[in-house]
XYZ file of C-alpha atoms in Angstrom:
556
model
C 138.610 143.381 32.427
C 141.717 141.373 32.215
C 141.658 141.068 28.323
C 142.163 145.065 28.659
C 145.061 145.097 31.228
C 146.838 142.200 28.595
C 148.088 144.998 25.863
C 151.531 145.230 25.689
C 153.044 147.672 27.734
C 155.313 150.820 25.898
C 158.757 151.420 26.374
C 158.177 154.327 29.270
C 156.741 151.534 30.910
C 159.560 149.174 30.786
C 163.046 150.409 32.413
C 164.673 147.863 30.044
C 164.351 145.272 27.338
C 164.674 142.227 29.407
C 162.024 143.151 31.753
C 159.734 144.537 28.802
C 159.936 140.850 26.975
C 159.313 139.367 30.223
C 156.269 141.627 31.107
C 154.618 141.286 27.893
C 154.986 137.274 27.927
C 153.839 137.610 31.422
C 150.754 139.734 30.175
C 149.896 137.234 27.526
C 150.157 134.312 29.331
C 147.648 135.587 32.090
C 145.086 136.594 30.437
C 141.831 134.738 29.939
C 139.063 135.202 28.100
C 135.696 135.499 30.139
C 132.505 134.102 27.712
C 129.400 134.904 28.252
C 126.587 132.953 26.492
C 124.053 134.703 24.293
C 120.490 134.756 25.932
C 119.048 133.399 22.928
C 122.073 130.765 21.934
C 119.474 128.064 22.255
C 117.643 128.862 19.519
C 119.677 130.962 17.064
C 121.604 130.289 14.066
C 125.109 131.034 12.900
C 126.328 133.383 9.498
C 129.298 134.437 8.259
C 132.098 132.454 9.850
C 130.202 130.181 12.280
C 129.084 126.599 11.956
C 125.871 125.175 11.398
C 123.564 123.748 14.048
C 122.277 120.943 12.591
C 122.750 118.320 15.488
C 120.096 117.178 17.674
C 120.108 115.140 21.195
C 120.364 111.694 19.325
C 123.088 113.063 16.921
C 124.975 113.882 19.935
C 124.746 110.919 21.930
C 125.761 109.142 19.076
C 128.572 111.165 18.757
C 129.846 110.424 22.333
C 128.949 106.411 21.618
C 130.825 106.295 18.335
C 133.750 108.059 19.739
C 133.841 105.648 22.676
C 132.876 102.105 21.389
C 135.418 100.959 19.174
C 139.087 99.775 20.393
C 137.640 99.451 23.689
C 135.404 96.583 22.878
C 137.142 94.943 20.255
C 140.908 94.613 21.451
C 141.580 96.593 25.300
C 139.423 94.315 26.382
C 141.222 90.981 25.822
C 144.633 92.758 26.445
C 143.728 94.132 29.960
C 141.859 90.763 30.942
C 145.135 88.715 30.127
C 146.564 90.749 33.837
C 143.168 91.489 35.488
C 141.524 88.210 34.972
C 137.779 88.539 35.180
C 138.332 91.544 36.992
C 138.674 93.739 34.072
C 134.925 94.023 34.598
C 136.112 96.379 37.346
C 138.811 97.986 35.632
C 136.130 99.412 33.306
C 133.756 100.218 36.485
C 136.520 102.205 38.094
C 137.352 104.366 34.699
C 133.751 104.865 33.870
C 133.261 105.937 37.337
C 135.871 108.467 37.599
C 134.712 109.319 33.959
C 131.257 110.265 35.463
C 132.580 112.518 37.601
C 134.685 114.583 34.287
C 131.552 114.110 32.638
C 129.369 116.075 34.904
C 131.694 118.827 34.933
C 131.714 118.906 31.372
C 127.834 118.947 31.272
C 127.882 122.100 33.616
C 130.971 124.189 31.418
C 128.704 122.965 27.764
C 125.561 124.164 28.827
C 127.090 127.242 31.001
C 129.146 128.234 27.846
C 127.215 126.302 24.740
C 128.266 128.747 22.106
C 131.787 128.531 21.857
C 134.155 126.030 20.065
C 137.034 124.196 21.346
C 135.781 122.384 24.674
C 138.350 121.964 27.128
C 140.557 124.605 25.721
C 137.678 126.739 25.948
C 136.659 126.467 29.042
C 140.552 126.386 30.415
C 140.577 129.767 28.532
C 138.077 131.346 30.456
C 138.465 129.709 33.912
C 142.576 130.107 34.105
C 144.577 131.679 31.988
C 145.657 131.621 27.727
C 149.230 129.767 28.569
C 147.176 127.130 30.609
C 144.660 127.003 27.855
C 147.317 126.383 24.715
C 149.039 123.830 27.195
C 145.895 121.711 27.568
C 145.127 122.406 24.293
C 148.769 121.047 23.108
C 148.487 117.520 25.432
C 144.939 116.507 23.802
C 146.307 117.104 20.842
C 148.872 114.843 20.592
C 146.532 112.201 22.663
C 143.968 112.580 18.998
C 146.954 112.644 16.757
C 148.399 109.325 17.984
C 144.954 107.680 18.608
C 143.967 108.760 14.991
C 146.606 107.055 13.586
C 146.685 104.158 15.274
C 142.876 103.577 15.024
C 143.217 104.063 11.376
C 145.996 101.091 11.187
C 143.807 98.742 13.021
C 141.012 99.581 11.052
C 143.199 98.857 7.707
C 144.598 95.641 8.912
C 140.738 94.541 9.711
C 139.680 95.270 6.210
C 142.593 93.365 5.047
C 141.611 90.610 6.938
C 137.752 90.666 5.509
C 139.204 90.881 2.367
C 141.515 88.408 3.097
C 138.176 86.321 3.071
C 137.706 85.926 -0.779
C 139.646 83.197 -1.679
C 141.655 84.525 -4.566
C 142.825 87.459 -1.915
C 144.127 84.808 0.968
C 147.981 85.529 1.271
C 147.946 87.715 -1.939
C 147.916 90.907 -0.529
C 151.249 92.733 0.726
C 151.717 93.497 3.863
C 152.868 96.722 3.354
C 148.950 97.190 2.143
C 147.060 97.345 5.421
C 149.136 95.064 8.224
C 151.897 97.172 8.092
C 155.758 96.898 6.357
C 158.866 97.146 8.494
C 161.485 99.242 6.859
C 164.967 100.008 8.398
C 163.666 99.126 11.786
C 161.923 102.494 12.429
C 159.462 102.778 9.886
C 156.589 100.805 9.192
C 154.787 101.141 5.867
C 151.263 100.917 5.142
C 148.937 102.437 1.993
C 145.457 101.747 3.384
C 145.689 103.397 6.643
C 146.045 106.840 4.658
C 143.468 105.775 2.196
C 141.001 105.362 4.685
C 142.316 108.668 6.390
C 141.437 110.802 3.639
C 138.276 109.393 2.526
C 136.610 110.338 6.448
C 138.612 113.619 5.899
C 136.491 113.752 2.411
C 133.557 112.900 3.800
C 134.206 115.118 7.025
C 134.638 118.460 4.535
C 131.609 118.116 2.958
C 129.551 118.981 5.927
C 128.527 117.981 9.308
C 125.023 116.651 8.123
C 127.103 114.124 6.005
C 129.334 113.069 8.670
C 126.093 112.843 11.291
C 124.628 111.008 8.634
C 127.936 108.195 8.781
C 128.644 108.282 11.980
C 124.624 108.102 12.901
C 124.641 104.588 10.561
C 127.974 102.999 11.637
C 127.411 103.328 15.064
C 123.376 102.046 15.336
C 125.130 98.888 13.237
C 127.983 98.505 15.903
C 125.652 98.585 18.833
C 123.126 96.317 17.295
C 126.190 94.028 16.587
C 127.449 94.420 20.267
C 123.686 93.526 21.541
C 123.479 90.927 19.545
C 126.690 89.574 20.417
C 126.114 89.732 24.484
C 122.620 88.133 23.973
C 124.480 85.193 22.330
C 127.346 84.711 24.440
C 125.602 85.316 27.664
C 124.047 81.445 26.489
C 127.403 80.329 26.607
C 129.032 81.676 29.821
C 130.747 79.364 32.265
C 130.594 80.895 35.704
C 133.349 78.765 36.671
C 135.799 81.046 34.033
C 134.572 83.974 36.878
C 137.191 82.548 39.517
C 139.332 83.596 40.094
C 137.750 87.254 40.035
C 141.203 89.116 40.353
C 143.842 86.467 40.206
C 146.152 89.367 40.431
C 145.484 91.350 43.312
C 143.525 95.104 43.217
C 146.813 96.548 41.526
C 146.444 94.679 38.297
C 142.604 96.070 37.688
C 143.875 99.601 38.841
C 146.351 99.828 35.670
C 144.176 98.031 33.823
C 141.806 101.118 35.256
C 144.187 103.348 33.738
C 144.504 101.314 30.105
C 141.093 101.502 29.542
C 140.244 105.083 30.549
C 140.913 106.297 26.913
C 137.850 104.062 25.953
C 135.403 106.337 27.470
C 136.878 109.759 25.781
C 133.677 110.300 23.295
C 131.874 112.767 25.934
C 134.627 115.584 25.040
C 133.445 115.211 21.271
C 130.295 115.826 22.411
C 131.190 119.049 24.429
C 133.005 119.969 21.103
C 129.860 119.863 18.910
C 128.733 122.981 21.080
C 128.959 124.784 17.970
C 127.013 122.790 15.364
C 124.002 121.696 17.963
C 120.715 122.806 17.674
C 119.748 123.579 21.398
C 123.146 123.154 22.883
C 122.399 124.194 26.553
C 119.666 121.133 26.691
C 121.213 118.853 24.427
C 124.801 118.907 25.505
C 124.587 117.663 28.956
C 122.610 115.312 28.126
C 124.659 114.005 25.408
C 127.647 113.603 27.431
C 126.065 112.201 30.515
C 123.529 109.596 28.388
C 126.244 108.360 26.314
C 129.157 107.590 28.639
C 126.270 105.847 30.598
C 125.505 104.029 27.210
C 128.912 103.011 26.688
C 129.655 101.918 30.273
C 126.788 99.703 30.226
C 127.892 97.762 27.329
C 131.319 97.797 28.166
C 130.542 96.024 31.579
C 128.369 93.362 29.794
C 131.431 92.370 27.559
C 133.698 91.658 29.559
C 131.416 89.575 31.901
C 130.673 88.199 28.617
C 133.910 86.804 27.268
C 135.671 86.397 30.531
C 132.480 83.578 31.397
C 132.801 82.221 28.065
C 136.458 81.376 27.923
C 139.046 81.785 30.571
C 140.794 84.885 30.990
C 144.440 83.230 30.291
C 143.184 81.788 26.863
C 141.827 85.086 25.386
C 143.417 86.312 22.382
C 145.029 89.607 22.716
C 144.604 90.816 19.164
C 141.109 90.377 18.755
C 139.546 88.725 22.162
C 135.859 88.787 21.201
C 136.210 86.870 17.931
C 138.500 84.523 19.579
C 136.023 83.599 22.152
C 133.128 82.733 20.017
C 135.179 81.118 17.611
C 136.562 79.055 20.383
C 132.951 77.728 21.264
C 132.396 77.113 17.223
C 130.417 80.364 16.402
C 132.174 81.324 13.580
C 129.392 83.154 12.178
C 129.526 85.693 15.220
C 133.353 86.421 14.969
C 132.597 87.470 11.124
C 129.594 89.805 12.489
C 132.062 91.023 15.116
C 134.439 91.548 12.247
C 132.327 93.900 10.686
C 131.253 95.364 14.056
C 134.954 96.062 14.685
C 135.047 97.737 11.380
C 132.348 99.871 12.005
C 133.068 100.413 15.144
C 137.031 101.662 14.347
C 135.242 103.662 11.388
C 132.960 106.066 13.924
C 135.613 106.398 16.434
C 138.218 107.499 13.788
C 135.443 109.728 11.914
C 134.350 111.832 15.298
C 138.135 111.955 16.610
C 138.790 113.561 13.175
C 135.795 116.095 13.667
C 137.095 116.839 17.396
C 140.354 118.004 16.383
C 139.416 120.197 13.309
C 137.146 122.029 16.049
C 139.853 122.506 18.490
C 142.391 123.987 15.514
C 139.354 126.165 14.591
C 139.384 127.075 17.951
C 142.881 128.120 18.498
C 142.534 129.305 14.907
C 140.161 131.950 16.108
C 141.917 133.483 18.880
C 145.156 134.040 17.498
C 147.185 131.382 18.981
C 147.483 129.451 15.732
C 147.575 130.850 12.055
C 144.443 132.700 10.609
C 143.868 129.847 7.927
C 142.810 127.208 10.738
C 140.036 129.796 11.288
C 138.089 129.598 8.304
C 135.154 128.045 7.363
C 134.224 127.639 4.025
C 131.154 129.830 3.008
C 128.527 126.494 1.709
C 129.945 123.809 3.785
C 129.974 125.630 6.995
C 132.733 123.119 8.271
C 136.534 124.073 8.521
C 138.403 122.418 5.685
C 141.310 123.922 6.363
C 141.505 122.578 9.712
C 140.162 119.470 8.733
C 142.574 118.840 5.836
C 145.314 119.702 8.229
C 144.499 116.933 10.851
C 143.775 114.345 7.943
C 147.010 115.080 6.628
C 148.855 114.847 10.428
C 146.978 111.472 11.023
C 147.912 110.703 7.036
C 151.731 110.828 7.523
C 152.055 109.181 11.290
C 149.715 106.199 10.243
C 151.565 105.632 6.801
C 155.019 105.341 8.014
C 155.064 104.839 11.643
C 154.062 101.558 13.318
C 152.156 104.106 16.123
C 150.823 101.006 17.760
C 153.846 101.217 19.949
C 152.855 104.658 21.680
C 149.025 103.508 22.579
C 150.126 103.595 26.359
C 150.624 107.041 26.367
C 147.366 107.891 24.881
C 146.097 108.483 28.094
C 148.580 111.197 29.692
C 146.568 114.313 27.972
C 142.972 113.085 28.702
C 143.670 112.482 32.186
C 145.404 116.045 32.552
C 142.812 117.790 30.580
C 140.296 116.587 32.244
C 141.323 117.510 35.686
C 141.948 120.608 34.018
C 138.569 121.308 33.472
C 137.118 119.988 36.980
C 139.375 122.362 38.393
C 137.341 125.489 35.929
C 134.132 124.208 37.738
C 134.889 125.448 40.475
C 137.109 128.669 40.032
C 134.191 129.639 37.433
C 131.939 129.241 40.265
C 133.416 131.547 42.730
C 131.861 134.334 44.087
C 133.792 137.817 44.761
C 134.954 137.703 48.912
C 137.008 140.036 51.112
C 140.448 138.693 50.904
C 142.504 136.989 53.500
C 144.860 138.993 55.037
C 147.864 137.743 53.130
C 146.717 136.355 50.366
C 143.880 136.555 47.579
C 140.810 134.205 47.664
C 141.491 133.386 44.167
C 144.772 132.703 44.907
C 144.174 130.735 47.543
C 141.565 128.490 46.097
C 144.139 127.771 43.626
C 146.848 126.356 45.632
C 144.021 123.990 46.873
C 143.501 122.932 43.693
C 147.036 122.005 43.200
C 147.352 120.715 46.631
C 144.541 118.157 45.320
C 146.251 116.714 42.165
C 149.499 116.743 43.975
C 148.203 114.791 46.687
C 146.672 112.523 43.893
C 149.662 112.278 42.249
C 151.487 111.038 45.557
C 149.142 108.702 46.203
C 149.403 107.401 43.036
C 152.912 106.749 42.866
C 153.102 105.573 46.516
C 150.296 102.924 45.764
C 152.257 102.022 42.517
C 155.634 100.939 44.490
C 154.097 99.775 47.495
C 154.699 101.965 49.845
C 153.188 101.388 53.447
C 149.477 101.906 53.939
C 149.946 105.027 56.229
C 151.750 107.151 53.805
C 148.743 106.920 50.955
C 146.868 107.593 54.078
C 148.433 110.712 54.768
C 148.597 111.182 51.427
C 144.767 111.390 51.456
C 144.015 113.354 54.207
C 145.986 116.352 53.286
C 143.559 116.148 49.791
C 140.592 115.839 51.605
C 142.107 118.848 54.004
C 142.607 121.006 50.961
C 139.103 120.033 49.332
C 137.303 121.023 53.187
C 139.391 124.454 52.686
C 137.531 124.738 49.130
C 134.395 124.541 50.570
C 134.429 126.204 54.151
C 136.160 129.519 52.744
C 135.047 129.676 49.629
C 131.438 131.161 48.482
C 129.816 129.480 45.179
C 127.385 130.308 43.048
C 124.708 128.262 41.373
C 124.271 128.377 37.235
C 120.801 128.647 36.098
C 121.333 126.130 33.471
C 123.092 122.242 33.879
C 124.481 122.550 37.668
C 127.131 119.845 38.295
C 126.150 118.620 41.953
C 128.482 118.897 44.696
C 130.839 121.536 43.450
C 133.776 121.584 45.097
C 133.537 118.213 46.549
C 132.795 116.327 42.961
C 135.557 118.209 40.893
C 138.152 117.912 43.840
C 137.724 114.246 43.568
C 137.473 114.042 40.098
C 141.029 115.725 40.186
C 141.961 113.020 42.642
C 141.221 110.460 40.575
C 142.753 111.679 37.577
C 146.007 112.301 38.409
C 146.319 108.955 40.857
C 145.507 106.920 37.408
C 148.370 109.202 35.845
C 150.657 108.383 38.218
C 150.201 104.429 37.400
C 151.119 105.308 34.000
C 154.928 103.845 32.325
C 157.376 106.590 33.132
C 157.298 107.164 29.265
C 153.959 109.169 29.586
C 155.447 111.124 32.144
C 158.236 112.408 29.964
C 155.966 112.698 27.146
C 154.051 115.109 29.356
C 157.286 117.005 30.322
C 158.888 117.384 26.815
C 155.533 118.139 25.244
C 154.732 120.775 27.725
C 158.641 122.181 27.527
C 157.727 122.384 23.063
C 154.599 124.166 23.551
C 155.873 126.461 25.833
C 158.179 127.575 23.005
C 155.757 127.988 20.790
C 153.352 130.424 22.647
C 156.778 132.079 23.378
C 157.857 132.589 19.975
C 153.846 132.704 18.080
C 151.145 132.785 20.416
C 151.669 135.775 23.028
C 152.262 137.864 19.953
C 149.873 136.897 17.702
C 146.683 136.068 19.853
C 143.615 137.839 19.801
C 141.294 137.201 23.155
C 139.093 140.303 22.195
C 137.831 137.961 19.063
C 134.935 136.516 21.232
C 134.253 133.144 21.355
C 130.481 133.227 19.557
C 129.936 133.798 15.765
């Protein structure tokens, strides 16, 4: 077992110091963590340390929905259709498409390993390696920290503006209250966003049935509201606003593709709730695959809404749904959608709150953070530590900074993370063969793998600068080479629960698609990913390799 061959190695072993350091990192860094799920993890409960299961299929899919319809709807929408035109309706089809594909690889790793904690990090643990793992773990991270904080400033500045409503209140509150304070050029100061941060955080400690209970309410109300508002704008569309369809060309809805991507991120909430749900190998696939298809759906019918009703160059940026019904004198609609945005922002701050907590708790458990994010507390059954830590993260970077500013690289650990976890689909699915000649099977499955995403990334960044049609075809066909290698020498085997079809075809394309949206990303993401990957490196280095503890077991 590898977690056996991963202890560090004693000085008769090591000739000198240099090479001793080196071998142990090397150890630690290689080792993964094979899971294997209980027999009877559908039905049984946790003690001690574990969490409750207390979420059923419609808690889940309501999980994925609130974590997914909230920006999305209410502002990407109007900022991608200013570029796209009326073709943003395709932007969304492309990311929910590609989205379907991550999704049914998550539905196969959830129900193949439903009673762990920690998702992709998880399942990156036990396909790869523990570097690879804390790595992944490290780029989501930051993706929930930043989105966290900037969801909770919108959602301030919204409640501002309702309250903004009462007449005594018009132009009487500060700005530094919920629309935000510029101080000294870098900081930006506002009161409510932390408010707001630690009352979910409250509300989040107290127990998952609470938080179900929230998030369950909120989100029927914002999908009601969304309903109601496609039933009456669809009276109102102008088919005429419909052309021109991309007034841009195909490159404006592919980065508009790549914008709105991070809309449909609520499935890997669901996959985190492995932990708390009640028959987890059932309910979490379809969780994840019923709720993306959810949110798609209404996310298409907006934006064929509001790009018939008003023309794509006249939508506001800020708030594009309420601008187009005000603009055909439905006031009363932009005040529902008011309070649909509001509810909306509220669920998918709430479950990307919950999502992190799980993922320290997950790290907590294995070593490769401190001991305290591991606890749970003894009545709650939730992990306030953990919790209280990301409410406090999220507390600071939404009080001072205006994090509005880094929304466009939001994307960079999703993408990579999810391509990530394609990729454990399939090495989780090979069988033991004789190995080539020179190298292993394993080995060489691998640099398949990376052959894929590099080829994506090529194509990506070839497509991006217009580079002739022949190299992204080139591009393409040494991907589809490697993916024909994945499946011609390579011998899979089929899980007796959730199978995702297609495997290796499905996840090589999934990792295709991934990376060629990364690559259309500003060059800022790309250094984020770099310098990000360069700090958690030095962390494992200096913490995790010594203090992680693989042999902890990832059920309860």
């Amino acid at each position: 077992m590898r977690i056996e061959q991963s202890t560090v190695m004693t000085s008769s072993s090591s000739p000198s110091k240099p090479t001793s350091c080196y071998s142990r990192f090397w150890s630690s860094a290689t080792r993964s963590k094979p899971i294997a799920p209980a027999p009877d993890s559908d039905v049984r409960t946790n003690s001690g340390g574990g969490l409750a299961r207390r979420l059923g299929l419609f808690d889940l899919m309501l999980i994925g929905i609130g974590a997914s319809i909230g920006a999305g709807i209410f502002v990407v929408t109007g900022t991608v259709a200013r570029d796209a035109g009326p073709g943003v309706t395709i932007s969304f089809i492309i990311a929910g498409a590609s989205c379907i594909l991550n999704a049914l690889c998550y539905a196969e790793l959830a129900s193949r390993l439903p009673a762990v904690v920690g998702g992709a990090y998880m399942y990156t643990y036990s396909a790869f390696n523990e570097l690879t793992a804390f790595l992944v773990f490290s780029q989501l991270m930051l993706d929930y920290h930043i989105g966290a904080a900037s969801i909770a400033r919108s959602l301030a500045s919204y409640w501002v503006s309702v309250l903004e409503l009462i007449p005594f209140l018009k132009d009487n509150i500060p700005n530094w209250v919920g629309h935000g304070e510029e101080v000294l050029g870098a900081l930006s100061i506002n009161i409510l966003a932390p408010i707001i941060l630690g009352l979910l955080t409250v509300v989040l400690c107290r127990g998952v049935g609470e938080s179900s209970i929230l998030n369950s309410i909120m989100t029927v109300t914002k999908v009601l509201i969304v309903l109601f508002v496609i039933g009456v704008g669809s009276f109102k569309v102008d088919v005429s606003n419909w052309s021109p369809f991309a007034p841009n060309g195909a490159k404006s809805i592919l980065t508009g593709a790549t914008v709105v991507f991070f809309a449909y991120v609520g499935f890997d909430a669901v996959a985190n709730s492995a932990e708390e749900s009640k028959r987890p190998q059932r309910d979490l696939p379809l969780g994840i695959i019923g709720s993306l298809m959810v949110c798609i759906a209404l996310y298409i019918a907006v934006c064929l809404v509001i790009t018939g009703m008003v023309p794509y160059k006249n939508l506001g940026e800020e708030a594009p749904l309420a601008h187009a019904f005000t603009s055909k004198g439905l006031k009363y609609v932009s005040v529902l959608i008011s309070c649909g945005a509001i509810a909306g922002l509220t669920t998918t701050l709430l479950v990307g709150l919950y999502v992190q907590s799980r993922l320290y708790l997950g790290l907590g458990r294995d070593g490769l953070l401190p001991a305290i994010f591991a606890k749970v507390h003894p009545v709650r059954q939730t992990p306030v530590h953990s919790q209280v830590w990301v409410g406090l993260i999220a507390s600071i970077l939404a009080g001072l900074l205006n994090v509005h500013v880094l929304s466009h690289v939001l994307s960079v650990g999703s993408l990579t993370g999810y391509s990530v976890v394609s990729a454990c689909v399939v090495t989780l699915r090979w069988k033991d063969k004789t190995s080539t000649r020179w190298i292993s099977n394993r080995a060489e499955g691998i640099i398949c793998l990376i052959a894929i995403a590099c080829c994506g990334f090529a194509t990506g960044i070839l497509f991006r600068f217009g580079a002739s049609f022949a190299f992204l075809i080139v591009a393409s066909v040494i991907a589809v080479f490697a993916a024909a290698t994945l499946y011609l020498r390579q011998a899979y085997t089929t899980p007796t629960s959730f199978s995702c079809p297609g495997v290796p075809l499905v996840p090589s394309v999934s990792i295709f698609v991934n990376i060629f949206l990364f690559a259309q990303l500003h060059y800022e993401a790309w250094v984020r990913f770099v310098v990000l990957s360069i700090v958690a490196l030095g962390i494992y280095a200096f913490y995790g390799q010594f203090h992680a503890n693989p042999g902890s077991g990832g059920e309860v």
